[in-house]
Amino acid sequence: MRINISIKNIIIIGITAILALFASFAVSIYAQNQPAGLEGTWNCCGAGGAAGQVFVITSGAGSLAGSAELPGGRVFAAITGSADFIGRSVEIVTTYNDFSPGYVAVFKGTVSVDANTMFGTWSSNAKQSGTWT
């Protein structure tokens, strides 16, 4: 049996191999630079109009979940929201419990490159707004 390989086929195979290698390298670099999530305890606010509070995020890759606490530790709201690490954006929604039922504050912002800081603007269903870090 004779195999007929032309120069054109060799060039196509070579280019395909180089592109596959480059794509593998790019995916590896991208994965190394992405934070695992926002899980953890985040001190928030106290300036920009929102009261000092602590976000305890228990699920923080994609969809957020957790609770918001007063500095003394009392849980006053449930946290939902989302995080997009490609665009470094975050939206944290605090839905108050019996502390102030029906009150909802939405914190929209940016996650720092090292995922150690978040900052942005917030607004509430009571027509309040400000900035947060």
mmCIF file of C-alpha atoms in Angstrom:
data_model
loop_
_atom_site.group_PDB
_atom_site.id
_atom_site.type_symbol
_atom_site.label_atom_id
_atom_site.label_comp_id
_atom_site.label_asym_id
_atom_site.label_seq_id
_atom_site.Cartn_x
_atom_site.Cartn_y
_atom_site.Cartn_z
ATOM 1 C CA MET A 1 0.000 0.000 0.000
ATOM 2 C CA ARG A 2 1.325 3.393 -0.937
ATOM 3 C CA ILE A 3 0.549 6.549 1.057
ATOM 4 C CA ASN A 4 0.416 9.733 -0.937
ATOM 5 C CA ILE A 5 1.161 12.802 1.239
ATOM 6 C CA SER A 6 1.581 16.090 -0.501
ATOM 7 C CA ILE A 7 3.476 19.148 0.742
ATOM 8 C CA LYS A 8 0.107 20.872 1.110
ATOM 9 C CA ASN A 9 -1.123 18.155 3.513
ATOM 10 C CA ILE A 10 2.081 18.349 5.555
ATOM 11 C CA ILE A 11 1.677 22.121 5.900
ATOM 12 C CA ILE A 12 -1.989 21.754 6.954
ATOM 13 C CA ILE A 13 -1.072 19.104 9.542
ATOM 14 C CA GLY A 14 1.755 21.307 10.879
ATOM 15 C CA ILE A 15 -0.450 24.403 11.163
ATOM 16 C CA THR A 16 -3.202 22.377 12.869
ATOM 17 C CA ALA A 17 -0.705 21.006 15.405
ATOM 18 C CA ILE A 18 0.650 24.500 16.157
ATOM 19 C CA LEU A 19 -2.884 25.911 16.614
ATOM 20 C CA ALA A 20 -3.836 23.043 18.927
ATOM 21 C CA LEU A 21 -0.705 23.619 21.009
ATOM 22 C CA PHE A 22 -1.410 27.369 21.208
ATOM 23 C CA ALA A 23 -5.056 26.785 22.222
ATOM 24 C CA SER A 24 -3.978 24.365 24.952
ATOM 25 C CA PHE A 25 -1.440 26.881 26.262
ATOM 26 C CA ALA A 26 -3.991 29.746 26.222
ATOM 27 C CA VAL A 27 -6.581 27.687 28.145
ATOM 28 C CA SER A 28 -3.949 26.738 30.726
ATOM 29 C CA ILE A 29 -2.896 30.379 31.267
ATOM 30 C CA TYR A 30 -6.540 31.501 31.476
ATOM 31 C CA ALA A 31 -7.388 28.834 34.079
ATOM 32 C CA GLN A 32 -4.382 29.786 36.234
ATOM 33 C CA ASN A 33 -5.471 33.442 36.316
ATOM 34 C CA GLN A 34 -9.088 32.848 37.307
ATOM 35 C CA PRO A 35 -10.062 33.052 40.972
ATOM 36 C CA ALA A 36 -11.785 30.007 42.393
ATOM 37 C CA GLY A 37 -14.715 32.108 43.599
ATOM 38 C CA LEU A 38 -15.769 34.706 46.105
ATOM 39 C CA GLU A 39 -16.465 32.316 48.969
ATOM 40 C CA GLY A 40 -15.530 33.816 52.293
ATOM 41 C CA THR A 41 -16.169 36.736 54.606
ATOM 42 C CA TRP A 42 -16.149 40.231 53.110
ATOM 43 C CA ASN A 43 -16.263 43.418 55.166
ATOM 44 C CA CYS A 44 -18.415 45.913 53.373
ATOM 45 C CA CYS A 45 -19.505 49.449 53.390
ATOM 46 C CA GLY A 46 -19.710 51.913 56.238
ATOM 47 C CA ALA A 47 -19.090 54.671 53.680
ATOM 48 C CA GLY A 48 -20.965 55.594 50.533
ATOM 49 C CA GLY A 49 -24.340 55.493 52.249
ATOM 50 C CA ALA A 50 -24.633 51.795 53.119
ATOM 51 C CA ALA A 51 -24.253 50.738 56.743
ATOM 52 C CA GLY A 52 -21.255 48.645 57.776
ATOM 53 C CA GLN A 53 -21.966 44.963 57.201
ATOM 54 C CA VAL A 54 -20.306 41.644 56.536
ATOM 55 C CA PHE A 55 -21.085 39.510 53.496
ATOM 56 C CA VAL A 56 -20.649 35.796 54.235
ATOM 57 C CA ILE A 57 -20.583 34.198 50.804
ATOM 58 C CA THR A 58 -20.887 30.414 50.860
ATOM 59 C CA SER A 59 -21.135 29.860 47.108
ATOM 60 C CA GLY A 60 -19.250 32.304 44.966
ATOM 61 C CA ALA A 61 -18.409 30.928 41.538
ATOM 62 C CA GLY A 62 -21.089 32.009 39.074
ATOM 63 C CA SER A 63 -24.146 32.151 41.324
ATOM 64 C CA LEU A 64 -23.723 33.678 44.760
ATOM 65 C CA ALA A 65 -25.360 32.523 47.990
ATOM 66 C CA GLY A 66 -24.856 33.415 51.616
ATOM 67 C CA SER A 67 -25.927 35.862 54.272
ATOM 68 C CA ALA A 68 -25.319 39.436 55.350
ATOM 69 C CA GLU A 69 -24.480 40.165 58.976
ATOM 70 C CA LEU A 70 -24.310 43.256 61.099
ATOM 71 C CA PRO A 71 -20.855 43.937 62.607
ATOM 72 C CA GLY A 72 -22.087 42.296 65.837
ATOM 73 C CA GLY A 73 -22.840 39.039 63.997
ATOM 74 C CA ARG A 74 -26.635 39.217 63.627
ATOM 75 C CA VAL A 75 -27.784 37.842 60.260
ATOM 76 C CA PHE A 76 -30.124 40.379 58.695
ATOM 77 C CA ALA A 77 -30.346 39.365 55.029
ATOM 78 C CA ALA A 78 -29.974 36.510 52.573
ATOM 79 C CA ILE A 79 -27.448 36.961 49.778
ATOM 80 C CA THR A 80 -28.020 35.931 46.179
ATOM 81 C CA GLY A 81 -26.424 37.226 43.015
ATOM 82 C CA SER A 82 -23.811 36.435 40.442
ATOM 83 C CA ALA A 83 -20.123 36.797 39.649
ATOM 84 C CA ASP A 84 -18.572 36.902 36.190
ATOM 85 C CA PHE A 85 -14.799 36.505 36.413
ATOM 86 C CA ILE A 86 -14.202 37.062 32.722
ATOM 87 C CA GLY A 87 -15.692 40.539 32.962
ATOM 88 C CA ARG A 88 -14.737 40.813 36.664
ATOM 89 C CA SER A 89 -18.289 41.891 37.497
ATOM 90 C CA VAL A 90 -20.322 41.051 40.572
ATOM 91 C CA GLU A 91 -23.911 41.587 41.666
ATOM 92 C CA ILE A 92 -24.766 40.957 45.307
ATOM 93 C CA VAL A 93 -28.446 41.079 46.238
ATOM 94 C CA THR A 94 -29.268 41.390 49.941
ATOM 95 C CA THR A 95 -32.869 40.516 50.763
ATOM 96 C CA TYR A 96 -33.614 41.524 54.328
ATOM 97 C CA ASN A 97 -35.316 39.148 56.759
ATOM 98 C CA ASP A 98 -37.332 40.067 59.877
ATOM 99 C CA PHE A 99 -34.843 42.873 60.563
ATOM 100 C CA SER A 100 -36.553 44.932 57.829
ATOM 101 C CA PRO A 101 -38.791 42.619 55.770
ATOM 102 C CA GLY A 102 -39.188 43.532 52.125
ATOM 103 C CA TYR A 103 -36.084 45.713 51.892
ATOM 104 C CA VAL A 104 -33.722 44.718 49.073
ATOM 105 C CA ALA A 105 -30.345 46.303 48.316
ATOM 106 C CA VAL A 106 -28.404 45.438 45.159
ATOM 107 C CA PHE A 107 -24.630 45.918 45.107
ATOM 108 C CA LYS A 108 -23.225 46.008 41.565
ATOM 109 C CA GLY A 109 -19.534 46.271 41.004
ATOM 110 C CA THR A 110 -16.155 45.045 39.919
ATOM 111 C CA VAL A 111 -13.911 42.359 41.379
ATOM 112 C CA SER A 112 -10.232 43.325 41.532
ATOM 113 C CA VAL A 113 -7.800 41.326 39.400
ATOM 114 C CA ASP A 114 -6.469 39.499 42.485
ATOM 115 C CA ALA A 115 -10.065 38.888 43.727
ATOM 116 C CA ASN A 116 -9.277 40.518 47.098
ATOM 117 C CA THR A 117 -11.476 43.606 46.705
ATOM 118 C CA MET A 118 -14.864 44.455 45.264
ATOM 119 C CA PHE A 119 -16.272 47.945 44.681
ATOM 120 C CA GLY A 120 -19.124 49.641 42.877
ATOM 121 C CA THR A 121 -22.535 51.208 43.369
ATOM 122 C CA TRP A 122 -25.603 50.057 45.254
ATOM 123 C CA SER A 123 -29.302 50.855 45.162
ATOM 124 C CA SER A 124 -32.351 49.731 47.093
ATOM 125 C CA ASN A 125 -36.039 49.272 46.504
ATOM 126 C CA ALA A 126 -36.502 52.217 48.941
ATOM 127 C CA LYS A 127 -34.879 54.558 46.376
ATOM 128 C CA GLN A 128 -31.557 54.761 48.256
ATOM 129 C CA SER A 129 -28.204 54.519 46.521
ATOM 130 C CA GLY A 130 -24.494 55.060 46.966
ATOM 131 C CA THR A 131 -21.087 53.478 46.549
ATOM 132 C CA TRP A 132 -19.504 50.504 48.290
ATOM 133 C CA THR A 133 -16.175 48.739 48.790
#
